[in-house]
Every structure is written in C-alpha cells, then in structure tokens.
C-alpha cells in the first residue's frame, strides 16, 4: 500500500512539471494558436488592457478604419469573429459564436441589428515572427445586413475609409449586396471584395467574380477567397486592409473635433457615445461641447472597444472609441452631431440624414393599468435605439398608448420582441400603416400617420391623396420571373428594369407602394420562388393614388384602433376579409354583435355574430301559440336593452390576425 501511495505522489509531481513546462505543439492543426500569441504582443499587457501612451504609438498613418458589409447570412459576423481571433483580441474557441452580436434578439434570429465596433492591434509582416515589423491599429465595424437597418450601415460607413464587401460563394451577389455596395461607393470608400464560404460543395467563386465584374466593374483579381468557418484564406484579409485602405485624414495639431456615430444608455454609466476622432486628441477631463445643442460637458471617461469598453484616458486623430461625458439622455447625444473643444469655434462635420420612418404602429398595454410600466420600458429602450419615434395617443377601444415610427416591419418586430424580453412588457400593436398625404378642397394638406386621425368631416372634402413608394430590387432564378412579375402587378407595381445577371439569375426593379410590401410581400415572394429570391428597397417619391379610409364598426360604433387606409379598388375585398377574421376571434355575447366595414357612411361588408340565448320555451309543453310568442318577444326586448348598454371585448388575438390581412391585399 505504501508503495502505491508513493507511486501516486510521484505521478502527481511529474504531471505538475509537465503542465508548467513551456512547449509548442507538434500538431500542425494547432499552429494557428502560435500565430495568435504572436499577434497579442506583451507590449500591450494583459488582454484588454491598453494605456493612452500605447495608443500614442499609432499615428493616423498606422490606423485603418473599415467596415464589413454584406447581404443577410453571407458570413459577416463569422468573419468578424475570425479576425478578432487572428489578432488575439478574443481567445480562440471563446464559446460564443457571432461575438459582436450582443442582443438576445440577434442571437435568436441569427441577424445583426446593431452595428458593433471592435479595436484590434495587428503586426503587418510577411514573416510571422519578425518583431521589428510595424504594428497597426484596426477599427472593425460589423454592420447589419437587412434592408430595415441600412440606416445603421450608412452611419457606420461615415467612420470608415474602406469596406470589406462579403459575398457568398454559393449564392453570389444578392439584393442587399448591391444596396450596400452603392452605399459604400457613394461614400468614396475603398472596397475590398471577399468571396466567403468557398468550402461549400456548391461554391462557384469564378461565377461570383464574373458577377462582381459585370455589376460593379470590380477586377476579379482583387477578390479574396476565404472561408470564415474553416479559416482558409483569412491570412490575406488584414494585409489587404492595410495595403488597400487609406489611413484616416485629419490634423493632429488642430483642436479636437469628433463625429458622434451612436449612443446608448447604461444604467450605471449614463449615456455612452461612440465617436470617431477626426482632428486633434481627446483626453479625460477635457471640456467638450455639442455643435447642435451648444451644451458643454466634461469628459469623465474615454477609451476603445477592445472588444469590450476599455478605458485608455485618451483618443488620438483617426481613432474610434467611446466617450462618457455625463449626458443624461440620448436626446442630448444627437447622431451625426459634431463634438468639439469647448469655447472654440469649429466647422461642423457633415452629419447623417435623419432616420426616415417608413412604418407607423400603435402600441398599447395589454392591461390598461400597465401604461406607466410600458411608458418606462419604451423610454429605456429608445435610449438604446434612437431611430424609433414615439408620441403619446389615446384610443377609445384600447385606452392610452403610443404611436411609434419604425424603419421597417422587421425593425418593428425586433422592437416588440426587445420590449417583451428585456422589460417583460405585454403589448397590443395596431395595424401598421405608412404616412399618407391628403389634400382638401380648401388647398390645405395634412400628413396622416394614424388613420383614426383622418376625420370624416363633411365640410372638408378630400380632393387628392398621395402615398409613399419604394424602388424595389428583386434578384431571382430566371425560372421564377413569371410568378414574380404577376405578384408585383397585383401589388400595383410599375416595372423599371428587367435584366439578367448571368444565365441563371434575373434582376427586377419595380416601383411599389410602400403599403403593399410592409407586411407579407417578402414572405409571399419567398414562397413563390422556393426561398431563392432576395429583396431590397429604398424609399422613393410620393405618388398620387385613389385612397379611402375604412372603419370597422361593432354594433354601429367605430373602433378607432382598427381603422385603416386602403386603395379604393381593394377596399371591398379587404373589408370582407377583416370582418370574417373578426367574427372568428370575438367571443359571443348575450346579445347579437354586428361587425361592419364601412367607407364613410357606406357599409361594404358585414358579418353578424349571433347571441347566446336561453331556451325560454323549455317549460312550455303545449297550450296556445300566443304564450310562446309572448315569451319570445319578452326575450327579444331584453336582448335589445342589453345591446344598448353592453360592451364588446376585443381579444388581443384579433389585432394580431388583422396584421396579416389588412395590408396584405
């Protein structure tokens, strides 16, 4: 027994010596770890610790600011993960794919909603162990790919001098690829094409190169072939960023001038602003002022995202980081504003176009007593999503609530989901609508975002109506051209362009009314093309149209939360479907319920929900018929009195079902 115990003690000592001994793996599959350790140089101390004196080692010519843009699901976030690992910013195998997608809704849906920034340090050298090679500071911005969040993309590109245009090697150029390319092109950015997912069995990089040449006039030899999943080809991405993307312009000796890119609210730190330093240097304790509001603030903290908030005490020309200055709300931090040294006059930087709200919807608490809780939740969430507009409104049917403007329907869905997940709010949303313009006989015009606000005033006659339109880009396999053209024609579309990208795929451009696409157009498009269609749109001008306001009446009383504006030709069909849906979801009462769809005083559709009634003739086993008639008449009078004083409860499911009908036809 003593010999066995001594043997175990000896084995433990050997194990400790082996664990402590530095060694390099002989397994060639583990060699990338050596490259990672060589990039995370000890001159920056422990991972995440960076001082201001170290940032001073990176003048503007050693800084590169670039963004990753692509269509949805082409591998942007995975590529960002690999670049963070390659530079040692995060550990390999950190166990959290899509590291920069921090919101729960982003992880559940597999999409990027908020643009995220990360600062990386990289030694640019052909010899991996050359310690004298110059080091560069790289600011990476991972952007959303869905059309609803193109506003996030445009803001991100303002802080960059170049972009990686990622294209799926199997799917090729898609609709949002085209939109994002032109956003970057109009911003005069250097564009590096990256053909990703070359490890897929159906990958065809040569065909994708031809598409890039034909659509964007990009030299095929400039395209990088990579697989973010396996790591193949990634070693050429960062050298291309350094060699092809110019350094940020700026004057190091000028007073500090910064562009405010984004802001969000933290319960402990207050408003955190993401900024790009254009001129000068920003230090902790400096006094800065806003060019738009004129308010002055003291810099309480300043640093970089590496990849989390990392205090450095200073930011230099060309660098991107965060600033905490004691702002109390994000309303003070206006996106696109210029922050500059206090008590000095500077020329404001070109800002951003204000967010254009495409869809409006009412939000009401499921329980009327929860209005204050919902108000608090919306106030907090809009601190982190400044692109939502919020105004208070009142509905006769639903009580007090809010009228919110969104960039698109997915943006609206994400906002609802975040309200429920992050704040536990239960909400009822009304039928989404778009902003219309109505002109009256006296020449006055009014913009209508809430159909209930369009009063049916006999004294003011509507003489003209305008509705917003969009330019839609649709890319589909050529065999689906016929059904897609038919779908766009049903949605009152006007064809603008019809070309072939290659032998298998066609590109269609249509001018479509915004109302026709905001609910189920994309789902129907995916359905008729077996999921192969890609869709993108940009807002266009208003066009004159024949529009009418349709009211829903319950027992003759209009329900303002269900009012909608429809095209005159489709009004009868939409009205009929609405009342049929309501009949299924409204519970039967002790009195008869009449459900009507009406345009002005004209009823265009009607359904009747019969009353639940007691069999008052059960006790009559014979006798004169007049006795039975008397009992039935008495019951009938009672039902009339009940109908006058009774109220109809509209369940939440009815509103959800109306979303699927009202704007889809």
XYZ file of C-alpha atoms in Angstrom, residues 85-438:
354
model
C -9.230 35.708 -33.042
C -6.469 36.224 -35.599
C -5.366 39.445 -33.880
C -5.658 37.997 -30.378
C -8.474 40.371 -29.424
C -10.557 37.419 -28.225
C -9.490 33.900 -27.395
C -10.000 31.208 -29.979
C -12.875 28.939 -29.070
C -14.421 31.548 -26.778
C -17.640 29.509 -26.914
C -19.795 32.365 -28.173
C -20.219 32.478 -31.959
C -21.031 35.862 -33.500
C -19.251 37.571 -30.602
C -20.263 41.072 -31.679
C -23.982 40.152 -31.821
C -24.687 41.006 -28.196
C -28.505 41.299 -28.112
C -30.667 38.280 -27.310
C -32.876 39.028 -30.314
C -29.788 38.955 -32.576
C -28.796 35.516 -31.323
C -32.304 34.082 -31.582
C -32.943 35.375 -35.102
C -29.373 34.921 -36.346
C -29.212 38.501 -37.664
C -27.257 41.635 -36.802
C -29.428 44.520 -35.597
C -26.916 46.986 -34.095
C -23.588 47.864 -35.697
C -20.752 46.978 -33.305
C -17.182 48.255 -33.187
C -14.016 46.468 -32.082
C -10.428 47.735 -31.996
C -7.655 45.285 -32.975
C -3.852 45.517 -32.944
C -2.050 43.760 -35.782
C 1.596 43.375 -36.806
C 1.784 43.610 -40.590
C 4.604 41.363 -41.727
C 5.286 38.537 -44.126
C 7.470 36.797 -41.565
C 5.239 35.792 -38.651
C 7.995 36.123 -36.041
C 9.554 39.397 -37.226
C 9.370 41.571 -34.096
C 10.503 44.726 -35.962
C 7.513 44.755 -38.306
C 5.193 47.776 -37.920
C 2.048 47.370 -35.851
C -1.309 48.809 -36.893
C -4.481 49.778 -35.059
C -7.532 48.425 -36.906
C -11.084 49.516 -36.111
C -13.591 46.929 -37.326
C -17.319 47.702 -37.578
C -19.699 44.768 -38.089
C -22.913 46.041 -39.726
C -26.459 44.667 -40.162
C -27.419 43.086 -43.470
C -31.204 43.536 -43.518
C -32.728 46.361 -45.517
C -34.555 47.755 -42.449
C -31.227 48.539 -40.789
C -29.473 50.235 -43.721
C -29.511 53.404 -41.580
C -27.082 51.624 -39.202
C -24.882 50.751 -42.190
C -24.767 54.330 -43.511
C -23.794 55.639 -40.053
C -21.028 53.054 -39.734
C -19.567 53.859 -43.149
C -19.188 57.517 -42.141
C -16.439 56.481 -39.711
C -14.598 54.313 -42.254
C -12.241 54.762 -45.174
C -12.838 51.289 -46.591
C -15.135 48.266 -46.518
C -14.974 44.504 -46.941
C -17.771 43.536 -49.345
C -18.547 39.928 -48.385
C -20.297 37.746 -50.975
C -21.405 34.135 -50.522
C -19.510 31.887 -52.972
C -22.623 29.735 -53.494
C -25.397 32.362 -53.545
C -23.496 35.092 -55.368
C -24.479 38.764 -55.474
C -27.836 39.408 -53.784
C -30.140 42.410 -53.490
C -28.667 43.824 -50.275
C -25.143 43.273 -51.663
C -25.988 45.759 -54.414
C -27.545 48.256 -51.988
C -24.589 48.129 -49.576
C -22.064 48.412 -52.414
C -23.615 51.656 -53.609
C -23.784 52.995 -50.037
C -20.022 52.435 -49.761
C -19.373 53.683 -53.307
C -21.265 56.940 -52.688
C -19.184 57.425 -49.520
C -15.969 57.164 -51.622
C -14.714 54.155 -49.678
C -12.099 51.690 -50.872
C -13.922 48.394 -51.404
C -12.234 45.009 -50.980
C -14.369 42.127 -52.346
C -14.265 38.984 -50.178
C -15.800 35.808 -51.587
C -16.710 33.802 -48.490
C -17.843 30.205 -47.844
C -15.578 28.695 -50.531
C -15.660 25.432 -48.539
C -19.278 24.763 -49.524
C -19.893 21.972 -52.071
C -21.947 24.325 -54.292
C -19.420 27.188 -54.177
C -18.615 28.763 -57.558
C -16.082 31.569 -56.964
C -15.387 32.111 -60.680
C -19.062 32.822 -61.347
C -19.159 35.271 -58.418
C -16.083 37.056 -59.811
C -17.875 37.457 -63.147
C -20.917 38.924 -61.336
C -18.726 41.427 -59.463
C -17.113 42.463 -62.761
C -20.437 42.783 -64.586
C -22.387 44.605 -61.846
C -19.717 46.688 -60.101
C -16.779 46.740 -62.540
C -14.539 45.135 -59.889
C -11.361 43.480 -61.173
C -11.709 39.698 -60.492
C -8.042 39.547 -59.441
C -8.820 41.851 -56.481
C -11.265 39.386 -54.877
C -10.085 37.451 -51.814
C -11.215 33.822 -51.494
C -11.938 32.841 -47.885
C -13.854 30.505 -45.642
C -14.572 32.115 -42.285
C -15.797 28.758 -40.966
C -12.591 26.798 -41.632
C -10.159 29.742 -41.569
C -8.956 29.192 -45.136
C -7.647 32.328 -46.834
C -8.082 34.589 -43.780
C -4.365 35.356 -43.571
C -4.684 37.594 -46.651
C -7.590 39.732 -45.364
C -5.847 42.029 -42.861
C -2.769 42.647 -45.086
C -5.201 43.671 -47.841
C -6.939 46.046 -45.406
C -3.632 47.720 -44.558
C -2.390 47.932 -48.159
C -5.609 48.886 -49.978
C -7.497 51.079 -47.484
C -6.125 54.592 -46.911
C -5.384 55.975 -43.472
C -7.923 58.397 -41.968
C -7.419 62.065 -42.892
C -7.116 64.527 -40.057
C -4.934 67.160 -38.418
C -3.183 66.019 -35.260
C -2.301 69.565 -34.142
C -5.816 71.033 -34.559
C -8.423 71.402 -31.787
C -10.344 68.214 -31.159
C -13.295 67.518 -33.470
C -15.332 64.281 -33.339
C -18.237 62.742 -35.219
C -20.877 61.173 -32.960
C -21.699 57.769 -34.514
C -24.015 56.152 -31.990
C -25.131 56.345 -28.395
C -26.861 54.147 -25.855
C -27.845 54.328 -22.217
C -26.186 52.359 -19.437
C -27.849 52.287 -16.009
C -24.550 52.705 -14.203
C -22.511 54.928 -16.547
C -25.225 57.016 -18.201
C -25.088 57.848 -21.897
C -22.165 56.211 -23.719
C -21.280 57.850 -27.042
C -19.376 56.138 -29.848
C -17.230 58.694 -31.653
C -14.682 58.950 -34.456
C -11.933 61.490 -33.728
C -11.404 63.487 -36.937
C -8.956 66.143 -35.680
C -6.866 66.593 -32.558
C -6.875 64.420 -29.451
C -9.440 63.848 -26.710
C -8.336 63.321 -23.108
C -10.107 62.507 -19.884
C -11.005 65.736 -18.070
C -11.305 67.816 -21.269
C -14.261 70.159 -21.742
C -16.228 69.422 -24.908
C -19.344 70.950 -26.456
C -22.046 69.879 -28.899
C -22.238 71.806 -32.173
C -26.015 71.279 -32.456
C -27.166 71.991 -28.880
C -24.288 74.168 -27.638
C -24.209 72.334 -24.303
C -20.828 71.751 -22.681
C -19.698 68.566 -20.920
C -16.667 67.236 -19.093
C -15.104 64.013 -20.370
C -15.457 61.575 -17.459
C -14.103 58.532 -19.285
C -12.702 57.784 -22.736
C -11.430 54.597 -24.329
C -11.744 51.979 -27.063
C -13.801 48.826 -27.624
C -11.255 46.027 -27.295
C -13.742 44.364 -27.781
C -15.469 45.494 -24.539
C -15.206 49.030 -23.137
C -11.522 49.521 -22.324
C -10.522 52.860 -20.685
C -7.412 54.461 -22.207
C -7.716 58.046 -20.966
C -7.113 59.446 -24.463
C -8.126 59.061 -28.138
C -5.958 60.370 -30.964
C -6.637 61.529 -34.519
C -8.268 58.881 -36.700
C -9.190 56.562 -33.835
C -12.684 55.289 -32.991
C -13.797 54.800 -29.392
C -16.286 55.751 -26.713
C -16.825 58.832 -24.537
C -18.739 59.182 -21.253
C -19.472 62.832 -20.539
C -22.368 62.949 -18.080
C -25.151 63.304 -20.646
C -28.471 62.472 -19.005
C -30.354 61.152 -22.029
C -29.632 60.086 -25.586
C -31.726 63.056 -26.784
C -28.697 65.188 -25.928
C -26.479 62.850 -27.978
C -27.766 63.538 -31.470
C -26.499 61.029 -34.002
C -24.310 62.773 -36.603
C -23.525 65.688 -34.278
C -20.057 67.241 -34.065
C -18.416 67.293 -30.625
C -15.578 69.769 -30.262
C -13.409 71.541 -27.709
C -15.495 73.843 -25.516
C -15.250 77.624 -26.005
C -13.881 77.210 -29.517
C -15.445 77.637 -32.937
C -15.101 74.791 -35.425
C -16.738 73.911 -38.709
C -19.304 71.141 -38.076
C -18.689 67.845 -39.823
C -21.163 66.596 -42.428
C -23.740 64.694 -40.395
C -26.225 61.996 -41.363
C -29.622 62.263 -42.916
C -32.251 61.897 -40.179
C -33.840 58.465 -39.901
C -36.861 58.216 -42.199
C -39.682 56.291 -40.581
C -41.399 54.010 -43.080
C -43.934 52.230 -40.845
C -46.123 53.533 -38.011
C -47.989 51.439 -35.468
C -49.815 51.995 -32.180
C -48.512 50.263 -29.025
C -50.896 49.779 -26.103
C -50.520 47.834 -22.847
C -52.417 44.540 -22.831
C -53.669 45.581 -19.384
C -54.666 49.249 -19.191
C -53.218 49.570 -15.685
C -49.719 48.821 -17.066
C -49.450 52.084 -19.015
C -46.802 53.597 -16.725
C -44.707 50.414 -16.852
C -44.934 50.373 -20.672
C -44.018 54.069 -20.815
C -40.934 53.419 -18.676
C -39.936 50.401 -20.821
C -40.285 52.324 -24.111
C -38.316 55.268 -22.707
C -35.436 52.978 -21.715
C -35.456 51.056 -24.989
C -35.493 54.182 -27.141
C -32.358 55.259 -25.273
C -30.647 52.304 -26.966
C -32.487 52.634 -30.290
C -32.724 56.310 -31.194
C -34.174 55.568 -34.661
C -37.663 54.970 -33.182
C -40.051 57.928 -32.916
C -42.580 57.879 -30.045
C -45.627 60.071 -29.389
C -48.492 59.516 -26.959
C -52.004 58.842 -28.265
C -55.384 57.717 -26.939
C -57.775 55.144 -28.379
C -61.423 54.739 -27.404
C -61.035 50.959 -27.649
C -57.579 50.441 -26.116
C -57.069 53.431 -23.828
C -53.765 55.308 -23.583
C -50.831 54.190 -25.679
C -48.096 55.307 -28.059
C -47.786 55.919 -31.795
C -44.335 54.670 -32.853
C -42.459 55.128 -36.129
C -40.088 52.406 -37.372
C -37.615 51.984 -40.232
C -39.431 48.868 -41.449
C -41.522 45.901 -40.385
C -38.571 43.815 -39.131
C -37.444 46.827 -37.098
C -40.944 46.944 -35.577
C -40.896 43.199 -34.784
C -37.448 43.463 -33.181
C -38.597 46.444 -31.082
C -41.652 44.483 -29.850
C -39.505 41.440 -29.072
C -36.987 43.517 -27.106
C -39.833 45.116 -25.116
C -41.055 41.658 -24.097
C -37.646 40.040 -23.481
C -35.739 42.858 -21.809
C -38.560 44.589 -19.930
C -41.335 41.972 -19.653
C -43.905 44.275 -21.309
C -47.062 42.769 -22.824
C -48.302 44.978 -25.666
C -51.074 45.143 -28.258
C -49.931 46.570 -31.586
C -52.376 48.086 -34.047
C -52.377 47.649 -37.806
C -49.091 49.038 -39.202
C -49.582 51.909 -41.601
C -47.475 54.307 -43.672
C -47.504 58.134 -43.797
C -50.031 59.457 -46.350
C -50.691 62.986 -47.570
C -54.283 64.192 -48.050
